[in-house]
Coordinates of C-alpha atoms in Angstrom, one line a residue:
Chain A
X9 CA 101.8 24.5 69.7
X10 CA 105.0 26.4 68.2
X11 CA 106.9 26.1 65.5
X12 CA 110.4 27.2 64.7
X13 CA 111.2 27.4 60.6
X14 CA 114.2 28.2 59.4
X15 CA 114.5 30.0 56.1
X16 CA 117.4 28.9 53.4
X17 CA 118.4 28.7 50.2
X18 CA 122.0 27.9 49.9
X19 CA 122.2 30.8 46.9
X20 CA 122.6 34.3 48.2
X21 CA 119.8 36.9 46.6
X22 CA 116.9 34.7 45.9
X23 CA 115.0 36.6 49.3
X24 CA 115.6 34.5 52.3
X25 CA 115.2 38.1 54.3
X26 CA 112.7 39.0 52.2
X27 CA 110.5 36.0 52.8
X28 CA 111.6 36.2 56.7
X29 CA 110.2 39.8 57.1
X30 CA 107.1 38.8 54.8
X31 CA 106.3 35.8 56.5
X32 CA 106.7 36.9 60.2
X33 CA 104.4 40.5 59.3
X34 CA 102.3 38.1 57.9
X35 CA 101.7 35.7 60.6
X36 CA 101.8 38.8 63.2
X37 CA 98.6 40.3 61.3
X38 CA 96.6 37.1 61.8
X39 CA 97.2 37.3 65.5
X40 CA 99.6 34.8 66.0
X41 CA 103.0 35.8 68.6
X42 CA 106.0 35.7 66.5
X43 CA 109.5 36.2 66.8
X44 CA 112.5 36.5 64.1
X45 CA 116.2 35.8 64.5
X46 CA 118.6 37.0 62.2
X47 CA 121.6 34.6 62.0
X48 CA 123.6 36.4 59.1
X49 CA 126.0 37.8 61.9
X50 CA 128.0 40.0 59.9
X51 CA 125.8 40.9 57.3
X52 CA 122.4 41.6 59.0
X53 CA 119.7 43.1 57.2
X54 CA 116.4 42.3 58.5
X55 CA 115.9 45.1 60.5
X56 CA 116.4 47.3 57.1
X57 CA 113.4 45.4 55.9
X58 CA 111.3 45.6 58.6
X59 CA 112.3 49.7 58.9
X60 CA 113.8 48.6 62.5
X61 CA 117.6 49.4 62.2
X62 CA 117.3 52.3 64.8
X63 CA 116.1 50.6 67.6
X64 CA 118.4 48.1 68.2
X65 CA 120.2 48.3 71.4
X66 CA 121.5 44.3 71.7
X67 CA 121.9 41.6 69.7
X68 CA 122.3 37.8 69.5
X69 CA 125.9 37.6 70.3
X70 CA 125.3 39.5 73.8
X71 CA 122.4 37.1 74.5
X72 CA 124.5 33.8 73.5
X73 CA 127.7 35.5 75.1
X74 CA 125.2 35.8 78.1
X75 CA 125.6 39.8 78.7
X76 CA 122.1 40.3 78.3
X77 CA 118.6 38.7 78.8
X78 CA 116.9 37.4 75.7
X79 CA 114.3 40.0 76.4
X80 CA 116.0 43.0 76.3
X81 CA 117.6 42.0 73.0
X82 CA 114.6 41.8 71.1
X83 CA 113.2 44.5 69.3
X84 CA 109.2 45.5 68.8
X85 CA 107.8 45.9 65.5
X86 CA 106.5 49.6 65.7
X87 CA 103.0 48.0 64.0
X88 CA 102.7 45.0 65.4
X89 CA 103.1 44.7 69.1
X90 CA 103.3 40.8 68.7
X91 CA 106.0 40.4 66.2
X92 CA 110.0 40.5 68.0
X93 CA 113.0 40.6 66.1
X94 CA 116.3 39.3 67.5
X95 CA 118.6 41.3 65.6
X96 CA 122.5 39.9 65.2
X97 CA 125.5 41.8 65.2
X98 CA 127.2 43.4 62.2
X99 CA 130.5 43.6 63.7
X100 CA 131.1 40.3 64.8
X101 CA 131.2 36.4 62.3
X102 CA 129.5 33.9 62.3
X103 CA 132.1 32.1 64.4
X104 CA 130.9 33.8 67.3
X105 CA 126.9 31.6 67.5
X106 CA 127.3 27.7 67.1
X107 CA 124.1 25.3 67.0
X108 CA 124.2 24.5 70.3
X109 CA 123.8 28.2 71.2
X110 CA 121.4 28.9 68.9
X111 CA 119.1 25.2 69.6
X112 CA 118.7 26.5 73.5
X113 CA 117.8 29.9 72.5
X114 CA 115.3 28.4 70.0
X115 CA 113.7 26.1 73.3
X116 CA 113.8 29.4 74.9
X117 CA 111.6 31.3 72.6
X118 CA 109.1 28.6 71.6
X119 CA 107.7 28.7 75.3
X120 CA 106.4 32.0 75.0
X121 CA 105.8 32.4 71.3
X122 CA 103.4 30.5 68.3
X123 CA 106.0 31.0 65.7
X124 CA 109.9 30.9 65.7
X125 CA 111.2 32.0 62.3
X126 CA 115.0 31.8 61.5
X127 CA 116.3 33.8 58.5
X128 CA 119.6 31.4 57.5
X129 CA 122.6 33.0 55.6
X130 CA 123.5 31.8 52.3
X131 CA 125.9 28.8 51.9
X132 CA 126.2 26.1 53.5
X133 CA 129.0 26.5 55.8
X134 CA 129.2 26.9 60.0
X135 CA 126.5 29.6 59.5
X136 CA 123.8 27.4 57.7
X137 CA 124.5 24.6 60.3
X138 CA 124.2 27.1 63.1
X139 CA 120.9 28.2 61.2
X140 CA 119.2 25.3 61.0
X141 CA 120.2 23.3 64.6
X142 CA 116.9 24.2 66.1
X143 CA 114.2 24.1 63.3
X144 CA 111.5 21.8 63.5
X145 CA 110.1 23.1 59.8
X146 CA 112.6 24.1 56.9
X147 CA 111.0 26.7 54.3
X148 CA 113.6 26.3 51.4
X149 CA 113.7 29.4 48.8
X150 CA 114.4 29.4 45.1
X151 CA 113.5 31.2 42.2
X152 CA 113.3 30.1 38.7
X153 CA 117.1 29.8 37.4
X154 CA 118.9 26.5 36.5
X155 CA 121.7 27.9 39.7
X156 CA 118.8 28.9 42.3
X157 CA 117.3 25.6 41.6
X158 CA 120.6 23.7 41.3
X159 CA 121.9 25.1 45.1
X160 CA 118.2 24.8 46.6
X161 CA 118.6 20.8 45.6
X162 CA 122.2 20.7 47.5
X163 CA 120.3 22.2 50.5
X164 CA 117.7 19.5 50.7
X165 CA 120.2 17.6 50.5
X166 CA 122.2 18.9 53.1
X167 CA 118.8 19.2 55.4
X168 CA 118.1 15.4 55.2
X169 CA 121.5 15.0 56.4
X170 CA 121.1 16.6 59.4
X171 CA 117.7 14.6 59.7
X172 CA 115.4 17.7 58.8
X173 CA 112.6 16.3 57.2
X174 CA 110.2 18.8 57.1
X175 CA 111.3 20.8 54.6
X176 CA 108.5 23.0 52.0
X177 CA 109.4 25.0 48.8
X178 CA 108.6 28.6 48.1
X179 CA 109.8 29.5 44.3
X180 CA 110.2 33.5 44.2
X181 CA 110.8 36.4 41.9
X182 CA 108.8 34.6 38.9
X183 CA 108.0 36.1 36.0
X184 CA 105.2 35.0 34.5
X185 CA 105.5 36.5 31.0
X186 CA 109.1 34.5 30.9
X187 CA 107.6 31.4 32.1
X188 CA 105.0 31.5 29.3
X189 CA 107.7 32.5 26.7
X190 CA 109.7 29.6 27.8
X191 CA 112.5 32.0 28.6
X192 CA 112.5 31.0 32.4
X193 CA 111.5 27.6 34.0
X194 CA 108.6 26.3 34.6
X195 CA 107.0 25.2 38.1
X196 CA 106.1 21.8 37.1
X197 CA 109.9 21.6 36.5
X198 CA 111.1 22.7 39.5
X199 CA 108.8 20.9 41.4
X200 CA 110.3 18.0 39.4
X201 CA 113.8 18.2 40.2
X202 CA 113.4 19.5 43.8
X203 CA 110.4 17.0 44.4
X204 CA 109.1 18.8 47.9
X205 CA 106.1 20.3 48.8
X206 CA 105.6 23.9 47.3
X207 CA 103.7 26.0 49.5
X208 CA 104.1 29.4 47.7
X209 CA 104.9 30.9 44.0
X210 CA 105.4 34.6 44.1
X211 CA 105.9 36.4 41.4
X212 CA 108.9 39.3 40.6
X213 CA 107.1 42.9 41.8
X214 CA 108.6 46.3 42.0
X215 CA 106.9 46.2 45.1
X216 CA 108.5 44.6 46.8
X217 CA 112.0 46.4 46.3
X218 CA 110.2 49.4 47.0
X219 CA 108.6 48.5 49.9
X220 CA 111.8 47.1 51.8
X221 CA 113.7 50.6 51.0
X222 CA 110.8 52.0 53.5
X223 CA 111.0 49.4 55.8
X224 CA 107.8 47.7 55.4
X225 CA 107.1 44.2 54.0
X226 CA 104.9 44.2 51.0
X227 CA 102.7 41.6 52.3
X228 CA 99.8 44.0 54.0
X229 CA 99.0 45.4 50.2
X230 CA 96.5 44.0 48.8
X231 CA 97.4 46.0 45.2
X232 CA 100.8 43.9 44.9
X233 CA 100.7 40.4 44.2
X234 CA 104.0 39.6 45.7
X235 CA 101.7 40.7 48.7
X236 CA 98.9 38.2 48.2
X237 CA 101.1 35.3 47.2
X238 CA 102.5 36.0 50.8
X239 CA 99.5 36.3 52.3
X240 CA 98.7 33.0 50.9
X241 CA 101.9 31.3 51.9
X242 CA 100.7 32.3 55.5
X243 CA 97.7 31.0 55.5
X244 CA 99.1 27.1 54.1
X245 CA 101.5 27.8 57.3
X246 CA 98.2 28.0 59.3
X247 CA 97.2 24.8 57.9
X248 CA 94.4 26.5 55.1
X249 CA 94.4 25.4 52.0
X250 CA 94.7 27.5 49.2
X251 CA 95.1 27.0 45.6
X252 CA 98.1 29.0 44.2
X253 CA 96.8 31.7 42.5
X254 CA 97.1 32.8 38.6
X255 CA 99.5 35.6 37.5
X256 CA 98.2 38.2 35.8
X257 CA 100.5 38.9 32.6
X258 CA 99.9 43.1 32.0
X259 CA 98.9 42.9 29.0
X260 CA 97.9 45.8 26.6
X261 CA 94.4 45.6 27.6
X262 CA 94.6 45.3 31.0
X263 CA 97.2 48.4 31.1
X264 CA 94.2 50.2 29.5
X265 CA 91.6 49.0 31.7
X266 CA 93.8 50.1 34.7
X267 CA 94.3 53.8 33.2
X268 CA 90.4 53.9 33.1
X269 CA 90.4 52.2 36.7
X270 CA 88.3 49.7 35.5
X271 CA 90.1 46.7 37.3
X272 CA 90.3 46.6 40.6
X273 CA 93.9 45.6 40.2
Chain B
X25 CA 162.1 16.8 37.0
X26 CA 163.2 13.1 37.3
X27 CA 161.7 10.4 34.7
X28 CA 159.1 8.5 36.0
X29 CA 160.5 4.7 36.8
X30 CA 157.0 3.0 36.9
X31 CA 153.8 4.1 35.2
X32 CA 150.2 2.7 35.7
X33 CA 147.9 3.1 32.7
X34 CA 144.1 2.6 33.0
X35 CA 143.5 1.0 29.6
X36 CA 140.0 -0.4 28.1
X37 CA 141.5 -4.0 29.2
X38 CA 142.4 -3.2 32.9
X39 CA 145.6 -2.0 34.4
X40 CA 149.2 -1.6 32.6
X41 CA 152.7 -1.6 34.6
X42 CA 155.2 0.0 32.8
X43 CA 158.9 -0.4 34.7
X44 CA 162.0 1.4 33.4
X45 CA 164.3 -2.0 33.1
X46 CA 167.5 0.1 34.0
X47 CA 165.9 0.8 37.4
X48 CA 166.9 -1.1 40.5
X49 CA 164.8 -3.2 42.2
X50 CA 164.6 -1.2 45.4
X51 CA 163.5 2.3 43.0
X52 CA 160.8 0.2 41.7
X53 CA 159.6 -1.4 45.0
X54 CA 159.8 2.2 46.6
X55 CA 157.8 3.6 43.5
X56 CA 155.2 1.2 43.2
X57 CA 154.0 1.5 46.5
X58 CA 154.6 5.4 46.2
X59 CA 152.1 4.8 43.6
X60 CA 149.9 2.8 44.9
X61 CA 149.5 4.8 48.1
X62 CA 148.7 7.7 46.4
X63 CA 144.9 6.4 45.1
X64 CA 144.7 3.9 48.1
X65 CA 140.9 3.5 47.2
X66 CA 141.7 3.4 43.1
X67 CA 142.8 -0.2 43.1
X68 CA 140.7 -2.8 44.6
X69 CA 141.6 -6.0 45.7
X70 CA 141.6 -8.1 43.1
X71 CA 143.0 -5.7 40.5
X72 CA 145.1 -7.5 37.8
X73 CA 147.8 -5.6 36.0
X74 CA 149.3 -6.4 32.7
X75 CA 153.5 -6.1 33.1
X76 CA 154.5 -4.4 29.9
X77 CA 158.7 -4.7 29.7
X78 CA 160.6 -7.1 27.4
X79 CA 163.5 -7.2 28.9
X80 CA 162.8 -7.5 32.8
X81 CA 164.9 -9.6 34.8
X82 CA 163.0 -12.3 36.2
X83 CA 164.0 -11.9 39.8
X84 CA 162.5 -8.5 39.5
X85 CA 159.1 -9.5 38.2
X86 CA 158.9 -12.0 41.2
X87 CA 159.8 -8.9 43.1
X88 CA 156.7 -7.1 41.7
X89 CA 154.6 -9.6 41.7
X90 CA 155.2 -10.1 45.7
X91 CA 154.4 -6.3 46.6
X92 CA 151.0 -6.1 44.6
X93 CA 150.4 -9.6 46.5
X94 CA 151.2 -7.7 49.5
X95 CA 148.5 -5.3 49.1
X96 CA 145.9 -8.1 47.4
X97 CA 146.6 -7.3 43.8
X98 CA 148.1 -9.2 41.2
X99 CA 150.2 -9.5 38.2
X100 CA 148.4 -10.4 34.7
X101 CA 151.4 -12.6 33.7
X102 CA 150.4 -13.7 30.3
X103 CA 148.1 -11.2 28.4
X104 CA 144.9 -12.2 27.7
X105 CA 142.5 -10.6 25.7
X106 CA 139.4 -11.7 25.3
X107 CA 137.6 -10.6 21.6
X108 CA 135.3 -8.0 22.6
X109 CA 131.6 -8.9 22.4
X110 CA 129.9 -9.0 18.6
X111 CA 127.4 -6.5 18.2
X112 CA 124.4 -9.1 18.3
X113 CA 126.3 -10.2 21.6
X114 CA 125.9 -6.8 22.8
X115 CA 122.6 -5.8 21.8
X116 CA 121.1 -8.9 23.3
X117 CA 122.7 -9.1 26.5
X118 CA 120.6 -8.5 29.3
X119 CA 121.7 -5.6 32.0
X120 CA 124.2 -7.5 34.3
X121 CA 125.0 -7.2 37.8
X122 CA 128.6 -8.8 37.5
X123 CA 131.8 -7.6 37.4
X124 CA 134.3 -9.5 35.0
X125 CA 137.6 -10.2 37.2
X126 CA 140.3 -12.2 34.9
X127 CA 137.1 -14.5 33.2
X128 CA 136.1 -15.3 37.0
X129 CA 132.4 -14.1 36.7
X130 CA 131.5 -13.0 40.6
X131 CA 128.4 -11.4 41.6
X132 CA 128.8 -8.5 43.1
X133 CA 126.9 -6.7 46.0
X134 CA 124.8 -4.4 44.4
X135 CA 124.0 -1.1 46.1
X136 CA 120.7 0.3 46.2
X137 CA 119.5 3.9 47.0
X138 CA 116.0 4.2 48.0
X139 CA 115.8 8.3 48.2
X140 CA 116.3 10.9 44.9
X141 CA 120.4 11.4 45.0
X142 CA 120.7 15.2 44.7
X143 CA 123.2 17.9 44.0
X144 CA 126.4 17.6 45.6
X145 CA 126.2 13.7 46.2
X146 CA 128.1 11.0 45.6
X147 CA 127.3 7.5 45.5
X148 CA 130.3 5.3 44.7
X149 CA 129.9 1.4 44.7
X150 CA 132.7 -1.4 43.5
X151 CA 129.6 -3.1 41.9
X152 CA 125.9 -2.4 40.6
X153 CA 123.9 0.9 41.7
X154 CA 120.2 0.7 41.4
X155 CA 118.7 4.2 42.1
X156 CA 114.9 4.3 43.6
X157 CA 114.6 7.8 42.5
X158 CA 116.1 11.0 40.5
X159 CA 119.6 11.7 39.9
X160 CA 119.2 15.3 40.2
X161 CA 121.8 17.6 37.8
X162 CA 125.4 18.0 40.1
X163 CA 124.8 14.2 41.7
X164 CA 127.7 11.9 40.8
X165 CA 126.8 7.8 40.5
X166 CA 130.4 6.1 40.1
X167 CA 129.5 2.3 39.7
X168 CA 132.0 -0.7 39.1
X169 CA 128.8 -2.4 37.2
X170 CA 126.0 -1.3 35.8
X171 CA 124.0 1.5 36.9
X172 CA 120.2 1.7 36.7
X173 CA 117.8 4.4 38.0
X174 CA 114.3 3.9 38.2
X175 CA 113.0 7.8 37.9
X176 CA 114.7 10.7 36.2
X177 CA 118.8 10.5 35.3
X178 CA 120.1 14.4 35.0
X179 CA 123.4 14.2 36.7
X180 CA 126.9 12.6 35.9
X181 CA 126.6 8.5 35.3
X182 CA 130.0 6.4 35.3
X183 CA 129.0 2.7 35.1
X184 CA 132.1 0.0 35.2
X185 CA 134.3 2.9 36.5
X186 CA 136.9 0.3 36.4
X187 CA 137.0 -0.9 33.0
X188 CA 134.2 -3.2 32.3
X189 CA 133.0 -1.9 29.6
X190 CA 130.1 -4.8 29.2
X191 CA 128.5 -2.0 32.1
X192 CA 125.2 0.0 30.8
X193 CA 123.1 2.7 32.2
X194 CA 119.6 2.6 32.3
X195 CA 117.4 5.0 33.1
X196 CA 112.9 5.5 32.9
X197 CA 114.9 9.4 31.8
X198 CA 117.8 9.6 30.5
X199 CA 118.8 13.1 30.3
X200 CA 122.3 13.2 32.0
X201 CA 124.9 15.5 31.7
X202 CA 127.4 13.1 31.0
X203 CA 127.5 9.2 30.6
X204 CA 131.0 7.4 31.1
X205 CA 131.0 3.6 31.0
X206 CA 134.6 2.3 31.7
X207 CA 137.1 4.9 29.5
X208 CA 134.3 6.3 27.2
X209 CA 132.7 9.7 27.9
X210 CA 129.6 10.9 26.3
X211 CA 128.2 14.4 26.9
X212 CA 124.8 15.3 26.5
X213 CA 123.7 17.7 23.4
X214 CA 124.0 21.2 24.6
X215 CA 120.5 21.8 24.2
X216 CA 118.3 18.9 26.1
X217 CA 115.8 17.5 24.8
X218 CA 113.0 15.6 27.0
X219 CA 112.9 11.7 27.0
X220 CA 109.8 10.1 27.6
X221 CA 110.5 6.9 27.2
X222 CA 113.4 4.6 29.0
X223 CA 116.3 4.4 27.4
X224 CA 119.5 1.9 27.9
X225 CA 123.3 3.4 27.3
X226 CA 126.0 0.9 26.4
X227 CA 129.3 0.6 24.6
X228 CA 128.8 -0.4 21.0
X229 CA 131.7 -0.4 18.5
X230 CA 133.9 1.9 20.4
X231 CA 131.0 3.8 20.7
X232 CA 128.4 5.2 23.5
X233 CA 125.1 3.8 22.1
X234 CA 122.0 4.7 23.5
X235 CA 118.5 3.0 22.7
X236 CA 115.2 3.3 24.0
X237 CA 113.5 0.0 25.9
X238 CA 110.5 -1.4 27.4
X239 CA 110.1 -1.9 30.6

């Protein structure tokens, strides 16, 4: 049984790409055939984070525009030799993909592979519609920040118009010392508002900006817990059930314990 | 920039008509309906509007009078105000459903939304809105009646958007950014506070009152 998820979030820079990357890696380690589409035509950047930029030879615009096979477009992840990535192109707009396009590719891919993930541009003009036409599963991203949450809410909204119903909530970049401080908002207050299920809560990690300058998603380290939070998320995908996990505040003593390598973490 | 030869007024009481008397009769039929055309969903059938001019010829009001009849409006001929409602009138009156056309009391079909309205919607009804959910912060309710959402109230209320101003808002959480009932705004303090019990906005001496209630 396959799946095909689009990733959105209405607001730009709340990790839509990052989550793609994370969530694909992630579901590639545990086996499963996966493939990811990149529908920011313009302003691609997956392949940056999954360190794949160099290998692209075709795109989605010559598949739709029929020049090449889906096949040859897609590109191997130098790791994993079951996770694809349909790369789009940087030259052309979004004009150039509508749904319809972009719901027969989707029937296309789910024949061969488990897991279909679509990473959506921001907004929610032609590009977001074009995005989300073949999704069976939305994954909507937000982080904690009154115009994250308020443009994650029009989204929903926008997804139950277009009869998407099965739509999950991952908040991202918290920061747990803010949270307590009540300097940022809390999850029970997003979950509130937004009122959808929440299958993941990761927190802000240096990791992860380092990690997607070298091209590999942060979700195989087991020291980051951007990394496990993923690593959780896959598994709820999976169907497992996992409690979300505690943040760890650095405190003074735990800084000290880590200098003496104490803590595992 | 020419002097405008008819004005429409949204006052507490309903609609004014203000007509330049030196006009002729075809500049005020070619502005009223100039008018009217530009808010065609503003007015609804039924819409009343007090003539204000002392010294209108009487062919011309009959001339008036027969275009708003054209379109299903009408002319308030003699003013009537009705004394607004005594405080203990006010407080005790139960949350209505009715919209108050000329003293004819006619129910009106209320609307109800059965899912949590969310950012970037709008829900616009000529009478009563009952919401069976959230009104999520950047949702807009525009009601001709009373408004009443059973859940949490965080985005932009306007009950008896057309000047009833009998209209309340009830919420189990009242916590919008703004309440308007007919021409009365009220904005919410700039730092929110949570509600935890149901509360009931209504107009009270010029005034937007709001009280908690059980429920």
């Amino acid at each position: 049984m396959s799946e095909v998820i689009v990733v959105t979030s209405g607001k730009g820079g709340v990790g839509k790409s990052t989550t793609t990357a994370n969530l694909g890696v992630g579901l590639a380690m545990r086996g499963k055939k996966v493939v990811l589409i990149d529908t920011d035509t313009g302003l691609r950047n997956l392949d940056l984070l999954l360190g794949l930029e160099n290998r692209i030879m075709y795109d989605l615009i010559d598949v739709v525009e029929g020049r090449v096979e889906i096949k040859k477009a897609l590109v191997r992840h130098k790791k994993y030799e079951n996770l694809q990535l349909l790369p789009t192109s940087q030259v052309k707009d979004k004009s150039a993909v509508n749904p319809a396009d972009l719901m027969a590719l989707c029937d296309e891919l789910r024949k061969e592979y488990d897991f279909v993930i679509i990473d959506c541009p921001a907004g929610i003009e032609q590009g977001f519609q074009t995005a989300i036409a073949g999704a069976d599963t939305a994954i909507v991203v937000t982080m904690p920040e009154v115009s994250a949450v308020r443009d994650a809410d029009k989204i929903i909204g926008e997804l139950g118009r277009s009869e998407k119903d099965n739509i999950k909530l991952i908040i991202n970049r918290i920061r747990p010392a803010m949270v307590d401080s009540g300097e940022m908002m809390d999850m029970d207050d997003i979950n509130d508002i937004l009122a959808i299920k929440c299958i993941g809560q990761v927190p802000d990690d240096i990791k992860v900006v380092t990690s997607a300058n070298r091209g590999e998603p942060v979700v195989g380290d087991s020291d980051s817990q951007a990394g496990k939070a993923y690593e959780n998320i896959v598994g709820r995908l999976l169907g497992e059930d996992i409690p979300f996990m505690e943040f760890e505040k650095e405190g003074f003593f735990k800084k000290l314990m880590k200098a003496f390598k104490l803590s595992k973490d | 920039m020419s002097r405008d030869l008819v004005t429409i007024k949204g006052g507490k009481d309903g609609f004014r008509l203000l007509v330049d008397s030196s006009a002729s009769m075809e500049e005020i039929e070619a502005e009223i309906k100039k008018k009217l055309d530009e808010n065609p969903g503003f007015f609804p059938e039924g819409t009343k509007f007090e003539l204000e001019v002392a010294d209108l010829d009487r062919s011309v009001k009959k001339g008036i009078n027969q275009i708003l009849n054209q379109r299903g409006l009408g002319v308030e001929l003699s003013v009537k105000k009705d004394p607004p409602p005594t405080i203990d009138e006010q407080s005790q009156m139960p949350p209505q459903y009715f919209i108050q056309h000329d003293g004819n009391v006619e129910a009106q079909e209320m609307t109800v939304v059965e899912h949590t309205v969310r950012g970037g919607e709008e829900v616009t009804s000529q009478g009563s809105v009952l919401v069976m959910g959230n009104v999520n912060p950047g949702a807009q309710i525009i009601a001709g009646g009373s408004i009443d959402v059973r859940g949490t109230c965080r985005g932009m209320v306007h009950a008896g958007a057309w000047g009833d101003i009998s209209a309340v808002v009830i919420a189990d959480r009242l916590m919008p950014t703004q309440i308007r009932i007919a021409n009365m705004i009220a904005r919410s303090p700039d730092i929110m506070e949570k509600s935890d019990f149901a509360e009931r906005a209504y107009i009270k001496d010029g005034q937007i009152i709001i009280e908690p209630i059980e429920r």
